[in-house]
């Protein structure tokens, strides 16, 4: 980063990855993170997980500023609902209610606003959750690109989560966590990726640049709470889950490395990527591991249940392309990839997603 970038907020600070984590740690945590963790907030801001836990309720807020607001396979409304639903679901909770704040730009056609609302309603129906409160504001015509949407939400514990934790404790009696957290991994745990990488980022990029990379490139944006609930309730043994959004798989795995204090080894030949996405990434010089996804999760499992979780995932529409991509290890403290040409390469935390305003 240049010295100018250190004085002002730049687009890189909004692209996930190192720059965004630094913005959060250096500024937001400075004011809102309390050192003495309150017992009423078992998963606080400082945990920097996908959502917080207050009492026994999962609590999450997420804003969306994707550009453009309509892209192949989705739009800002669907993205806003799914982003919050998935961040609640990856802690093992079931979303119960959403709040929605719209910042609308002067000049946005009512027809576009309705298209976004109807898409949000459809996503809510798929996730079986609803918007129960919210707010609208209007700003002068400028750089919003139509609108910005915030969706916040609450989630609750379920029998599926209790079942999952009971299965974990069967294989790991010392396990104490009451939620599925980024900090729960230990050496030997397996890592599953629920489907192909890069689809969302490349779909947004094609809409930004007006280029078509291939007909199969559409956003994967979808609510994953039903798929996750099935895995927790029917199988169990899940320790950690994360949706690899901005910064992609590379950023998500580096977060696990930092929060679980464990090395992570993945295998290049096991990472599912569609041929069109791979070709487009090669052409543009983009690493598909750093591109954001909106309908995928990584799952850390106890080794004994990995195959069964994979089998169940593959039986769902959302998880049909799932693969076991690696494992946690105490042999090194980093994220590394066994490459197809042989040898290991370090997967560093990206500075930011290579595609700006992706969500
Ligand atoms: Mg997340």
XYZ file of N, CA and C in Angstrom, residues 168 171-172 175 181-192 237-240 256 260 262-267 299-306 324-330:
129
model
N -19.732 -34.146 17.875
C -18.342 -33.668 18.032
C -17.770 -34.176 19.352
N -16.392 -37.749 19.678
C -15.038 -37.990 19.167
C -13.997 -37.113 19.852
N -14.450 -36.022 20.464
C -13.515 -35.095 21.118
C -14.111 -34.678 22.455
N -14.118 -31.101 23.950
C -14.683 -29.986 23.185
C -15.725 -29.247 24.013
N -17.480 -22.433 15.386
C -16.670 -21.211 15.345
C -15.365 -21.394 14.572
N -14.847 -20.266 14.073
C -13.579 -20.261 13.335
C -12.414 -20.754 14.198
N -12.569 -20.654 15.525
C -11.460 -20.986 16.428
C -11.480 -22.444 16.892
N -12.382 -23.278 16.349
C -12.575 -24.635 16.881
C -11.685 -25.718 16.272
N -10.892 -25.408 15.240
C -10.160 -26.463 14.528
C -8.927 -26.943 15.279
N -8.610 -28.242 15.113
C -7.400 -28.833 15.681
C -6.709 -29.642 14.587
N -5.421 -29.993 14.815
C -4.678 -30.789 13.823
C -5.414 -32.093 13.536
N -5.503 -32.440 12.274
C -6.161 -33.682 11.868
C -7.576 -33.483 11.363
N -8.210 -32.342 11.700
C -9.563 -32.080 11.209
C -9.529 -31.914 9.686
N -10.601 -32.343 9.040
C -10.668 -32.285 7.577
C -11.422 -31.043 7.128
N -11.138 -30.599 5.902
C -11.789 -29.408 5.358
C -12.503 -29.747 4.050
N -13.795 -29.436 4.032
C -14.621 -29.670 2.843
C -14.983 -28.318 2.239
N -20.749 -33.477 13.681
C -19.296 -33.578 13.673
C -18.645 -32.369 13.023
N -19.423 -31.298 12.847
C -18.898 -30.075 12.227
C -18.378 -29.124 13.299
N -17.122 -28.669 13.126
C -16.472 -27.810 14.112
C -16.501 -26.347 13.710
N -16.274 -26.085 12.420
C -16.163 -24.708 11.926
C -16.800 -24.623 10.542
N -9.054 -18.895 9.446
C -9.055 -20.106 10.277
C -7.664 -20.351 10.873
N -7.743 -20.344 14.815
C -7.597 -21.668 15.427
C -6.137 -21.972 15.771
N -3.670 -22.914 13.830
C -3.369 -24.224 13.252
C -3.006 -24.048 11.772
N -2.057 -24.877 11.298
C -1.715 -24.846 9.877
C -2.809 -25.489 9.045
N -2.896 -25.096 7.778
C -3.905 -25.674 6.888
C -3.239 -26.063 5.580
N -3.435 -27.332 5.195
C -2.892 -27.821 3.931
C -4.054 -28.176 3.007
N -4.059 -27.589 1.800
C -5.084 -27.949 0.813
C -4.397 -28.521 -0.424
N -5.173 -29.238 -1.224
C -4.632 -29.904 -2.407
C -5.239 -29.283 -3.654
N -16.114 -26.187 5.359
C -16.586 -26.891 6.556
C -15.404 -27.633 7.176
N -15.131 -27.381 8.444
C -14.102 -28.112 9.170
C -14.793 -29.211 9.980
N -14.356 -30.463 9.813
C -15.066 -31.586 10.439
C -14.123 -32.455 11.266
N -14.700 -33.191 12.225
C -13.903 -34.237 12.873
C -13.653 -35.295 11.783
N -12.428 -35.894 11.753
C -12.112 -36.790 10.627
C -13.086 -37.964 10.497
N -13.616 -38.431 11.636
C -14.483 -39.620 11.608
C -15.780 -39.403 10.825
N -16.250 -38.151 10.701
C -17.539 -37.909 10.050
C -17.408 -37.261 8.672
N -16.168 -37.041 8.215
C -15.950 -36.283 6.978
C -16.639 -36.908 5.766
N -13.574 -32.876 -0.504
C -12.684 -32.723 0.664
C -11.399 -32.104 0.109
N -11.078 -30.881 0.520
C -9.946 -30.187 -0.131
C -8.682 -30.149 0.716
N -8.757 -30.572 1.970
C -7.535 -30.512 2.771
C -7.763 -30.826 4.227
N -6.780 -30.427 5.063
C -6.877 -30.728 6.484
C -6.080 -29.722 7.319
N -6.407 -29.697 8.590
C -5.654 -28.874 9.536
C -4.438 -29.680 9.995
N -3.315 -28.983 10.203
C -2.070 -29.689 10.547
C -1.237 -28.873 11.538
N -0.464 -29.588 12.383
C 0.432 -28.840 13.285
C 1.875 -28.887 12.779
